[in-house]
Coordinates of N, CA and C in Angstrom, one line a residue:
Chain O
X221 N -2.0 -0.4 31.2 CA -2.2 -0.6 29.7 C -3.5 0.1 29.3
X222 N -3.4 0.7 28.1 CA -4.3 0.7 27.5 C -5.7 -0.2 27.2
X223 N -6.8 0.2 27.2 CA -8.4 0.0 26.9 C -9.2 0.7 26.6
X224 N -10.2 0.2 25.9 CA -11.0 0.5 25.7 C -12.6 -0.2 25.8
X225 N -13.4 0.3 26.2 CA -15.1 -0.1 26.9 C -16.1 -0.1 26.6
X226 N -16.6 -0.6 25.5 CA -18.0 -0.5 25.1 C -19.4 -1.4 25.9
X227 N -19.9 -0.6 26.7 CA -20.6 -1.3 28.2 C -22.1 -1.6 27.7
X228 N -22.7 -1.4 26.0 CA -23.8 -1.5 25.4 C -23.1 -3.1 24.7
X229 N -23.3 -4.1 25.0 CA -23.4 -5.4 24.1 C -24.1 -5.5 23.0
X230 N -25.7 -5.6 23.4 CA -26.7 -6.0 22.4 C -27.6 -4.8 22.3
X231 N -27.9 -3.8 21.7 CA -28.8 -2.9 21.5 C -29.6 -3.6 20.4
X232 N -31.0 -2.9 20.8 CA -32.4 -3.4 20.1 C -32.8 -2.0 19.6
X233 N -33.1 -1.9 18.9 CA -34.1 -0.5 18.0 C -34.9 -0.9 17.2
X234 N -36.2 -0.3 17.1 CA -36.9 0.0 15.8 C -36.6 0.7 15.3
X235 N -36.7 0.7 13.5 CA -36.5 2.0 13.1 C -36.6 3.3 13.3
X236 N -36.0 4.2 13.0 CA -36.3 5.8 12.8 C -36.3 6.1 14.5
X237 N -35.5 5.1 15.3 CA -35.1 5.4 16.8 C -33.9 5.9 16.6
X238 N -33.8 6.7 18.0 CA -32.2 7.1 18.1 C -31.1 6.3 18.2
X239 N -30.5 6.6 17.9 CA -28.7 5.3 18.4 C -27.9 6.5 19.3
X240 N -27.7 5.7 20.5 CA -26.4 6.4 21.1 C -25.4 4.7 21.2
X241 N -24.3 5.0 21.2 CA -23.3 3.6 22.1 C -22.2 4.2 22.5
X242 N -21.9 3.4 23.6 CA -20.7 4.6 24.1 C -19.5 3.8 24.0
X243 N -18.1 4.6 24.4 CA -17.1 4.2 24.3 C -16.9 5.2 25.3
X244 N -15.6 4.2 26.0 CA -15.0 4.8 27.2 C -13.6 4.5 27.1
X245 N -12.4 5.2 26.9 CA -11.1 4.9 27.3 C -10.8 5.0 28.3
X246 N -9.1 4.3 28.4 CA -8.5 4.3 29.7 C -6.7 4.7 29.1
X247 N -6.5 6.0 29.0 CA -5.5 6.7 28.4 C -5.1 8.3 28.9
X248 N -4.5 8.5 29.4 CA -4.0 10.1 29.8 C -3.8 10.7 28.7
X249 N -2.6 10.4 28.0 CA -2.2 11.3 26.8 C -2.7 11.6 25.4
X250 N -2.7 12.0 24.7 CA -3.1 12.2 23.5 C -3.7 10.8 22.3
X251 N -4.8 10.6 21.6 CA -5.6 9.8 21.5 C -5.7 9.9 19.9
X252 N -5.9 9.0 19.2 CA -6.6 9.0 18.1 C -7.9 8.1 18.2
X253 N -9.1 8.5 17.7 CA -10.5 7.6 17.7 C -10.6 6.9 16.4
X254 N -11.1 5.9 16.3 CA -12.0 5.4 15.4 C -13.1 4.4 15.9
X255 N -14.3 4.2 15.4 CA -15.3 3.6 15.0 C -15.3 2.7 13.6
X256 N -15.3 1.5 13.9 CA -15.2 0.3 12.6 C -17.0 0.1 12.8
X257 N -17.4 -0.6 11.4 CA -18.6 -1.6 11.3 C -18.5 -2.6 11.0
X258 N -19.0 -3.7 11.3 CA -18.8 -5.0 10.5 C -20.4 -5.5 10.4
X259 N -20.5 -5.4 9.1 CA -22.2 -5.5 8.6 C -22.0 -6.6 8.8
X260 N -23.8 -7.8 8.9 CA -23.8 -9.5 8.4 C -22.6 -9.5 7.8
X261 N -21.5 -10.3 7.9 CA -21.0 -11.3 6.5 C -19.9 -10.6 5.8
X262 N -19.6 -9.7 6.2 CA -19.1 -8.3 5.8 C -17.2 -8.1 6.3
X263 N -16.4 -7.4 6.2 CA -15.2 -7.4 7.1 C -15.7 -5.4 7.8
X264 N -14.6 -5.5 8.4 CA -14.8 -4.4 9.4 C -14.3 -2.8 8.7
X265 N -15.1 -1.8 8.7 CA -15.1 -0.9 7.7 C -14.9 0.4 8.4
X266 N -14.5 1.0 7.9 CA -14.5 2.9 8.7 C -15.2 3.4 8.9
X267 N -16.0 3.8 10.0 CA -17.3 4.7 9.9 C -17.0 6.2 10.1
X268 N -15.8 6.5 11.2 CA -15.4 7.8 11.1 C -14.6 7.6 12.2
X269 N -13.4 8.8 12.1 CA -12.2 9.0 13.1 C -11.7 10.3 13.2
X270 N -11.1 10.1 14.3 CA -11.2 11.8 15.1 C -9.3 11.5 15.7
X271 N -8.7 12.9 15.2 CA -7.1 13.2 15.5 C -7.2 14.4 16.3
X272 N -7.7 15.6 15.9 CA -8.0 16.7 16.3 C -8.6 18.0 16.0
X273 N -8.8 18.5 16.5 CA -9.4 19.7 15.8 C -11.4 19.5 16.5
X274 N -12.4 19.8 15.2 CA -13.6 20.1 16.2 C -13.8 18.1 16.9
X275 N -14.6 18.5 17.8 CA -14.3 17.2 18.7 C -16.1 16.8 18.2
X276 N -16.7 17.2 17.5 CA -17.7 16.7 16.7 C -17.4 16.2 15.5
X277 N -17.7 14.8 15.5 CA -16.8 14.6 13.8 C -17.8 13.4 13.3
X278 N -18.3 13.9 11.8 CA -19.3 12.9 10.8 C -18.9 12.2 10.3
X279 N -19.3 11.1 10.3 CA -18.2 10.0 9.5 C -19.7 9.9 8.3
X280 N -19.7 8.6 7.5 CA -20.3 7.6 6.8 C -22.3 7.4 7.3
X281 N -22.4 7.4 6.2 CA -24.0 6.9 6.1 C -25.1 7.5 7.7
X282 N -24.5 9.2 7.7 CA -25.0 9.8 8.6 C -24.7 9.4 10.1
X283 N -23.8 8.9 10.6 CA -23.3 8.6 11.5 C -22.4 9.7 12.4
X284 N -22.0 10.3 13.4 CA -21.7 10.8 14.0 C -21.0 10.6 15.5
X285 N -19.9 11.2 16.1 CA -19.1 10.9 17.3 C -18.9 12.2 17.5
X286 N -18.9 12.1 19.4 CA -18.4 13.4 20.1 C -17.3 12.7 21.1
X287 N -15.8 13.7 20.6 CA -14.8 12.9 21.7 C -15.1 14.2 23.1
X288 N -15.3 13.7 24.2 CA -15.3 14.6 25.1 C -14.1 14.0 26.1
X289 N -13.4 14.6 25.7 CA -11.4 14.4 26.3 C -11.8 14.3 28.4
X290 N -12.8 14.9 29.1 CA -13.1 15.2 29.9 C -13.4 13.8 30.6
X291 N -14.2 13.2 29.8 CA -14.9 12.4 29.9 C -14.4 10.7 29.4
X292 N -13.2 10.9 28.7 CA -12.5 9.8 28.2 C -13.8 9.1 27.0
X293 N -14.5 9.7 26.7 CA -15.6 8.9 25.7 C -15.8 9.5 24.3
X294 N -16.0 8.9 23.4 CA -16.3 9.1 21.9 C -17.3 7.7 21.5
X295 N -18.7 8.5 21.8 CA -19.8 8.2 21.8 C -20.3 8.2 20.5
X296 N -20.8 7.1 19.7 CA -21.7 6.9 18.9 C -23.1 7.2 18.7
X297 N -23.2 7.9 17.7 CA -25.3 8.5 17.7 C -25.1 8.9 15.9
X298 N -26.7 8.5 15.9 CA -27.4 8.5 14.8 C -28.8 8.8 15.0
X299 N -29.2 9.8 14.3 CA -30.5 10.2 14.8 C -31.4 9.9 14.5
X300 N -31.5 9.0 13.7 CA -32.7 7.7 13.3 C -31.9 6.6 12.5
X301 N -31.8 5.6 12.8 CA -31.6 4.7 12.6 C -32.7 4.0 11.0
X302 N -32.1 3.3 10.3 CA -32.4 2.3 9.5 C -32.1 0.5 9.5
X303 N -33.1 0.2 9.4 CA -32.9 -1.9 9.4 C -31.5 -1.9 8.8
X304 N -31.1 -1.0 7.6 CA -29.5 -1.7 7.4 C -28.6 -0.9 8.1
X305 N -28.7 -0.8 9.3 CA -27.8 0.0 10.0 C -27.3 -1.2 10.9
X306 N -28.6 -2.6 11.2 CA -27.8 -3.6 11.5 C -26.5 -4.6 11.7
X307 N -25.6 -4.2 12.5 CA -24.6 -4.6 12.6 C -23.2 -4.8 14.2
X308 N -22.6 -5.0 13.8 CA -21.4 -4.9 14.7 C -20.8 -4.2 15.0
X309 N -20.8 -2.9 16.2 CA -19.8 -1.3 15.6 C -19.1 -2.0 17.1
X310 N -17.7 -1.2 16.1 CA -16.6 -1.4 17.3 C -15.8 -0.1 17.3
X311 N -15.4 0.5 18.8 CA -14.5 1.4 18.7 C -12.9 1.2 18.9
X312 N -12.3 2.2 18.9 CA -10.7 1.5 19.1 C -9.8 3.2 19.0
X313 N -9.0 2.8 19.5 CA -7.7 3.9 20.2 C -6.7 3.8 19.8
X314 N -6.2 4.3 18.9 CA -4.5 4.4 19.1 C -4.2 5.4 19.5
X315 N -3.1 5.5 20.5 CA -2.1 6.2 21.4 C -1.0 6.9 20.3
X316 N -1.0 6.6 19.4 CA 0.0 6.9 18.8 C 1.5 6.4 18.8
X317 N 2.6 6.9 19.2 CA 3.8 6.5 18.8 C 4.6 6.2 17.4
X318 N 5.2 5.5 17.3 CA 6.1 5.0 16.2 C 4.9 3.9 15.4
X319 N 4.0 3.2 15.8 CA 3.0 2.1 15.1 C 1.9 2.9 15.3
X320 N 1.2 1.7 14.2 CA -0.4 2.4 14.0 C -1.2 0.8 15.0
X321 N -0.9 1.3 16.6 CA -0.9 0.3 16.6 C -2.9 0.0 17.5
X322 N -4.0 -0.1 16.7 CA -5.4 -0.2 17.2 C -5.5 -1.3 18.3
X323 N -6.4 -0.3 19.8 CA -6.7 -0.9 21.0 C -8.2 -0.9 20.5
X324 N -8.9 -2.5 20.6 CA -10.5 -2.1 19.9 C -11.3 -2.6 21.1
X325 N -12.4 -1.9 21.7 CA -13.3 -2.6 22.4 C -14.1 -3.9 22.2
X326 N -14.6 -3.9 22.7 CA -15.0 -5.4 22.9 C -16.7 -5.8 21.9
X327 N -17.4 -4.5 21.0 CA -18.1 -4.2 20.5 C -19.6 -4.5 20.5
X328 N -20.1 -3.6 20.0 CA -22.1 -3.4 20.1 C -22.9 -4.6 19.1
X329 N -23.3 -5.1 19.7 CA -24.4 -5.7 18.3 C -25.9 -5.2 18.5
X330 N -26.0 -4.6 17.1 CA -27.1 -3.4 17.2 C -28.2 -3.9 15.7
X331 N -29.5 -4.2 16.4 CA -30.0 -4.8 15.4 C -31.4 -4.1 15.9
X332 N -31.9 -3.8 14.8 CA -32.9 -2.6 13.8 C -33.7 -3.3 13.5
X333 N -35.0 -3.2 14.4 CA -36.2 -4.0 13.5 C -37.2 -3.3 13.1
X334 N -37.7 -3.6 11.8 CA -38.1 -2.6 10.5 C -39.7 -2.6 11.3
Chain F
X130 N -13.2 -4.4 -7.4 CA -11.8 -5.0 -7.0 C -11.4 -5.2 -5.5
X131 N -11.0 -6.4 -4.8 CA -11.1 -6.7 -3.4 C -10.0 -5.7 -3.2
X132 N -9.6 -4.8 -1.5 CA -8.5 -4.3 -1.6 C -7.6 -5.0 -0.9
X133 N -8.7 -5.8 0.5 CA -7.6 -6.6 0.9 C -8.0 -8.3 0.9
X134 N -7.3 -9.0 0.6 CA -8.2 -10.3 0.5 C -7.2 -11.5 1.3
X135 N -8.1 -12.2 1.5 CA -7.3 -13.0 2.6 C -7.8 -14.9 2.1
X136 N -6.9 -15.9 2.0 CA -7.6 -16.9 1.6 C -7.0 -18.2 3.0
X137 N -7.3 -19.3 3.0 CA -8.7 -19.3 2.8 C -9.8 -18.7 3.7
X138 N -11.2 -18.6 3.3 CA -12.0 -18.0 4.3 C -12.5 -18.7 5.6
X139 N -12.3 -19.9 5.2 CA -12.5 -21.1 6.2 C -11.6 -22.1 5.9
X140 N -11.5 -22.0 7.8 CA -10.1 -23.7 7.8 C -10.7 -24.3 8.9
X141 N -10.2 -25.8 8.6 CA -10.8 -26.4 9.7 C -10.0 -27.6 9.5
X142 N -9.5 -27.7 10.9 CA -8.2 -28.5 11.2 C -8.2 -29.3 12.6
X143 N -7.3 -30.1 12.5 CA -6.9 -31.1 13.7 C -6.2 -30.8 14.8
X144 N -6.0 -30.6 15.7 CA -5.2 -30.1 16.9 C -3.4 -30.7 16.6
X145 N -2.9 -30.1 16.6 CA -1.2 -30.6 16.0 C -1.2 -30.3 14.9
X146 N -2.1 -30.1 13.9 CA -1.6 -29.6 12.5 C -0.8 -28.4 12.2
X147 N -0.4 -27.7 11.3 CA 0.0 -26.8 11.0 C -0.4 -26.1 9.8
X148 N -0.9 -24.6 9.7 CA -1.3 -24.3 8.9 C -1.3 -22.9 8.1
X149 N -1.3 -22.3 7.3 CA -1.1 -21.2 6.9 C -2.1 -20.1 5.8
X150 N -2.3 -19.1 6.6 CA -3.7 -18.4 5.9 C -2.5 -16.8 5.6
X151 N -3.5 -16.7 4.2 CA -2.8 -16.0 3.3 C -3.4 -14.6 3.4
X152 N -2.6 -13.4 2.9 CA -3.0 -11.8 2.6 C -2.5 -11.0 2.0
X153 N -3.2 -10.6 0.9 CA -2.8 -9.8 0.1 C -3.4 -8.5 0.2
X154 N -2.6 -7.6 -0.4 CA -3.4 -6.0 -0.6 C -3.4 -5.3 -1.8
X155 N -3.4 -5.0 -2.8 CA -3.8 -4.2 -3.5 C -3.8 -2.5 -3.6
X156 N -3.7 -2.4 -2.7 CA -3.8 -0.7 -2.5 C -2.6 0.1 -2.3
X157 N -1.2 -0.8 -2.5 CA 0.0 0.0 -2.8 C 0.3 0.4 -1.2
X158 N -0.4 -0.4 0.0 CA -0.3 0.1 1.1 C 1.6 -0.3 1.7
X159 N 2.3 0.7 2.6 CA 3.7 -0.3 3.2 C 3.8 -1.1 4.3
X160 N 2.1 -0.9 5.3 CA 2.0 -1.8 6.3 C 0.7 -2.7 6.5
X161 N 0.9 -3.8 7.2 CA 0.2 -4.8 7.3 C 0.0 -4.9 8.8
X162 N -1.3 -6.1 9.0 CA -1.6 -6.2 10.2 C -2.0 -7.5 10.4
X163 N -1.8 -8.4 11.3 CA -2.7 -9.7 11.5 C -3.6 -9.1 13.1
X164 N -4.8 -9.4 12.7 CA -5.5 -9.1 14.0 C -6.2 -11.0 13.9
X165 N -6.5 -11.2 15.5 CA -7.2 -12.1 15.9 C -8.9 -11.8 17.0
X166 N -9.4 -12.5 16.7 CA -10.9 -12.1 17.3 C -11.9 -13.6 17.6
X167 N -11.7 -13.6 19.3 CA -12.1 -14.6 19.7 C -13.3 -14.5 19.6
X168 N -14.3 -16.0 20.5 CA -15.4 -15.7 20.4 C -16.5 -14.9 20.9
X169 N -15.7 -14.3 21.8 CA -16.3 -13.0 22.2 C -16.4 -11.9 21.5
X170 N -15.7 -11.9 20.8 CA -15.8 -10.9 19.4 C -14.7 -10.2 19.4
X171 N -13.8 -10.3 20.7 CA -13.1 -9.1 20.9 C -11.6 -9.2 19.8
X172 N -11.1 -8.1 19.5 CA -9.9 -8.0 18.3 C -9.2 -7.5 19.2
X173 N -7.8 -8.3 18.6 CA -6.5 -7.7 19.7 C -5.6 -7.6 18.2
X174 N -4.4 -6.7 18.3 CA -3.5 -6.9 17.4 C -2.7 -8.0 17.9
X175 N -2.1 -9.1 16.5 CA -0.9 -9.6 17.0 C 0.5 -9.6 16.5
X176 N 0.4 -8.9 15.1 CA 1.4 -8.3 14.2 C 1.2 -7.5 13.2
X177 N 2.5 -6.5 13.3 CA 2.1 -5.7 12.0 C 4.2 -5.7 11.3
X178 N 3.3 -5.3 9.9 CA 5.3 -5.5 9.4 C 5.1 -3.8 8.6
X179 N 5.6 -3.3 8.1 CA 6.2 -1.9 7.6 C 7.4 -2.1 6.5
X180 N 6.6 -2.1 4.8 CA 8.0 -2.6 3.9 C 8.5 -3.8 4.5
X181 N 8.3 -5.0 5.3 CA 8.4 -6.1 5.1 C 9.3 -6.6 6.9
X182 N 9.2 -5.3 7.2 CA 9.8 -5.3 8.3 C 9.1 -5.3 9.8
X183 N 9.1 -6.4 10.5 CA 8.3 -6.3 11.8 C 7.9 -5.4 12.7
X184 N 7.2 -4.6 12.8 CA 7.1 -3.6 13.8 C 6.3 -3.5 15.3
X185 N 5.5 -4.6 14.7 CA 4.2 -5.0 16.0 C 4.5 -6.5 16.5
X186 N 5.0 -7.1 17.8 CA 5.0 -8.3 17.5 C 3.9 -8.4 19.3
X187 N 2.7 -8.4 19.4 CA 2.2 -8.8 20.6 C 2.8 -9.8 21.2
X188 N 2.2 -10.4 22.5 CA 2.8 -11.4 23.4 C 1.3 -12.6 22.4
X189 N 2.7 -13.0 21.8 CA 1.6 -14.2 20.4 C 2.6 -15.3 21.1
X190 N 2.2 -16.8 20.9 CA 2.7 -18.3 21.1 C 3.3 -18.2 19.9
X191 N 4.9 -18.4 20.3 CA 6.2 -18.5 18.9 C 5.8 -19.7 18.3
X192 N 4.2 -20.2 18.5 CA 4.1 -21.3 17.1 C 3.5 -20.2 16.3
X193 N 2.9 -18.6 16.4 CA 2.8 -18.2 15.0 C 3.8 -17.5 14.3
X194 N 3.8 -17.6 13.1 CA 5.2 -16.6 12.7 C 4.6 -15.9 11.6
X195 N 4.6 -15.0 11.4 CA 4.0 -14.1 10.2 C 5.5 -13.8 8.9
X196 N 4.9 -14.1 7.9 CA 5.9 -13.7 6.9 C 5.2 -13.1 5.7
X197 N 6.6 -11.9 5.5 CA 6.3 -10.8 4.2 C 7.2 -11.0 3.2
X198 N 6.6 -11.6 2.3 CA 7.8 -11.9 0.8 C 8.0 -10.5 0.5
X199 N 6.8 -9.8 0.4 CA 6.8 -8.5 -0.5 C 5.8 -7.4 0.4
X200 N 5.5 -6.1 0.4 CA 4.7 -5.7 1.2 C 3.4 -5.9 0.9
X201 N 2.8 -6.1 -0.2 CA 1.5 -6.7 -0.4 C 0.8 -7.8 -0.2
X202 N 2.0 -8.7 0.5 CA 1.6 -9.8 1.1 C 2.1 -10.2 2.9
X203 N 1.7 -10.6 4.0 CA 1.7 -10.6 4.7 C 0.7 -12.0 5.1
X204 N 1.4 -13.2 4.9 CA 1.0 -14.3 5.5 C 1.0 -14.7 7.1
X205 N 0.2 -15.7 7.3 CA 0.1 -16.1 9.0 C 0.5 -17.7 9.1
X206 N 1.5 -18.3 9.4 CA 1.9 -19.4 9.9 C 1.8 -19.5 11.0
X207 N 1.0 -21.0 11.0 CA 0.8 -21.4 12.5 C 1.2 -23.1 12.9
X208 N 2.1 -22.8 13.8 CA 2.9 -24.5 13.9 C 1.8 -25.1 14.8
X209 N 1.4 -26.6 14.8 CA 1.2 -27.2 16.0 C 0.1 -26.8 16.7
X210 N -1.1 -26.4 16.0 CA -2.6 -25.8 16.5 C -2.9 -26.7 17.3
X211 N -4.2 -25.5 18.6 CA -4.5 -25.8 19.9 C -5.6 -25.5 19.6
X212 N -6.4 -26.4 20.3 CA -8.0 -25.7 20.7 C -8.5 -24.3 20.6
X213 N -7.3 -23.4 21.1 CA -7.5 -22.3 21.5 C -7.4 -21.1 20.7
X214 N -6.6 -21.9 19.5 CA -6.4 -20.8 18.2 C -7.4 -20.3 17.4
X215 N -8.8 -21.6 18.0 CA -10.0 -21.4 16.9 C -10.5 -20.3 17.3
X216 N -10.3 -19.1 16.1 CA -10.6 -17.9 16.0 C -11.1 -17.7 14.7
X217 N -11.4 -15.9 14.7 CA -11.9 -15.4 13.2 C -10.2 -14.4 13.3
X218 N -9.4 -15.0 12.1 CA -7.9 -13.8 12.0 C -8.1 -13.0 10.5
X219 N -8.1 -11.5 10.9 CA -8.5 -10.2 10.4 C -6.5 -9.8 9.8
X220 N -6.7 -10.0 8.2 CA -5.9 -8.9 7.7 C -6.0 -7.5 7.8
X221 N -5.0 -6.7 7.8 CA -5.8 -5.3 7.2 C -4.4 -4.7 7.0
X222 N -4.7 -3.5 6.3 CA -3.4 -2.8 5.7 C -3.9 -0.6 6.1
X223 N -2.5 -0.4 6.0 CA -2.6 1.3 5.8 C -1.5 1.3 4.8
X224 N -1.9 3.0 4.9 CA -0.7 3.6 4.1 C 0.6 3.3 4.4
X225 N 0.6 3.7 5.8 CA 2.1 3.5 6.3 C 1.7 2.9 7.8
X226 N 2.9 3.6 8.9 CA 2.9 3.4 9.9 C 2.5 4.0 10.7
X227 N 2.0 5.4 10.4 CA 1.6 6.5 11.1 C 0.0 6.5 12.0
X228 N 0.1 7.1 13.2 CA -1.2 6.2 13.9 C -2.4 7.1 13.4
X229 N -2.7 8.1 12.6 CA -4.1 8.5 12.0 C -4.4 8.1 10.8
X230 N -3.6 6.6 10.4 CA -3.5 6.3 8.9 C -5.1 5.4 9.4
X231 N -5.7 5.1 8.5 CA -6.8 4.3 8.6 C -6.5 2.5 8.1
X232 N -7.0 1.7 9.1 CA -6.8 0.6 8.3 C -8.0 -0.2 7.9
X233 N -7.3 -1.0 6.8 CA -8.8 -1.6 5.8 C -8.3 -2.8 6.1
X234 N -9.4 -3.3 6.2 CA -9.3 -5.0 6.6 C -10.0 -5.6 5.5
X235 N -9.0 -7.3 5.7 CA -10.0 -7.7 5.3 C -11.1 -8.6 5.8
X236 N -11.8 -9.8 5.2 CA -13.3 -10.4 5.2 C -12.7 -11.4 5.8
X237 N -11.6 -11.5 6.8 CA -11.4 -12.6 7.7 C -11.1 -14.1 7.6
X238 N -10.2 -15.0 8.4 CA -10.4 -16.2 7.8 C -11.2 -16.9 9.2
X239 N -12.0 -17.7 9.6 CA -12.6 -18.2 10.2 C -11.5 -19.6 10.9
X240 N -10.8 -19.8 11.5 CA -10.1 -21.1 11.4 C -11.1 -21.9 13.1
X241 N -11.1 -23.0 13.2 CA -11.5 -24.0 13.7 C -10.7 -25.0 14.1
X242 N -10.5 -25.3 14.9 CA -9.5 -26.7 15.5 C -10.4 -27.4 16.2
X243 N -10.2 -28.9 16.1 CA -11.1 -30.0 16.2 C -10.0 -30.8 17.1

């Protein structure tokens, strides 16, 4: 079966630090990515997603992902972080088929102190 | 304007009760989703419908049954709650069925069994 791995739980940062978080699948065939957020208090939002084409792909509020197919990973980075960047990021895989049907990891809680 | 809204946002119930948390969309979307997210944080799908038609049914306890009057709505019935149901359950909708569609969630209902 399908998974997905986010092996970063609780990340700590000060501001204007780097963010990496990783994701790791467990999938042979062809993949679609996404990265959700779920701010404080908030529901879970799009930050950016990758089908095909460059395997560098920008999503929202300067956020960024590299799928490296090799590697099974589509890694999260931001190259300085902000206090409201505090939150919940989750990744997730759909395999595709007939449903849109999202495998989500088990997600980061990433909290920014100013 | 909410796009997807889900009521109530908190329930909080007796073990054997039965109970039903609502979802609406707005965004003219044809598919729906009920996601659940234990306390671990982690989200699993447990149904999705397409124009009002079932398409996702996970390995869910036949006490829940999801029903679609119309495609903008996509309710969660639940017979005869267990300890175990106490979750946060995530609407969300796409365009369609297609797996690069994006889905919007919504702000969750919190339920609790006592």
């Amino acid at each position: 079966a399908q998974s997905v791995s986010q092996h970063n739980h609780h990340v700590i940062l000060s501001e204007a630090a780097s963010l990496e978080l990783g994701c790791n699948y467990s999938y042979g065939g062809t993949v679609n990515l996404f990265w959700y957020v779920q701010y404080p208090g908030q529901h879970l939002q799009l930050l950016l997603k990758y089908f095909s084409g460059d395997p560098l792909v920008k999503g929202i509020k300067g956020f960024e992902a590299e799928f490296i197919k090799s590697k099974f990973s589509f890694n999260l980075r931001k190259p300085s972080v902000q206090w409201s960047d505090t939150a919940e990021y989750f990744c997730a895989v759909n395999v595709g088929g007939a449903t849109n049907k999202l495998i989500f990891g088990t997600g980061t809680l990433l909290a920014v102190q100013p | 304007d909410t796009a997807v809204s889900q009521t109530p946002k908190y329930l909080v119930t007796q073990m054997g009760n039965d109970k039903s948390i609502k979802c609406e969309q707005n965004l003219g979307h044809d598919t729906m989703y009920w996601y659940k997210q234990d306390s671990k944080k982690f989200l699993k799908i447990m149904f999705s419908y397409n124009n009002k038609e079932l398409i996702i049914n996970e390995t869910v306890p036949n006490r829940f049954s999801p029903k679609s009057p119309d495609k903008a709505h996509l309710n969660l019935h639940i017979n005869s709650l267990e300890l175990g149901d106490s979750a946060v359950y995530f609407c969300a909708s796409s365009q369609d069925r297609t797996s690069t569609d994006t889905q919007y969630f919504g702000p969750g209902t919190r339920l609790t069994v006592l």
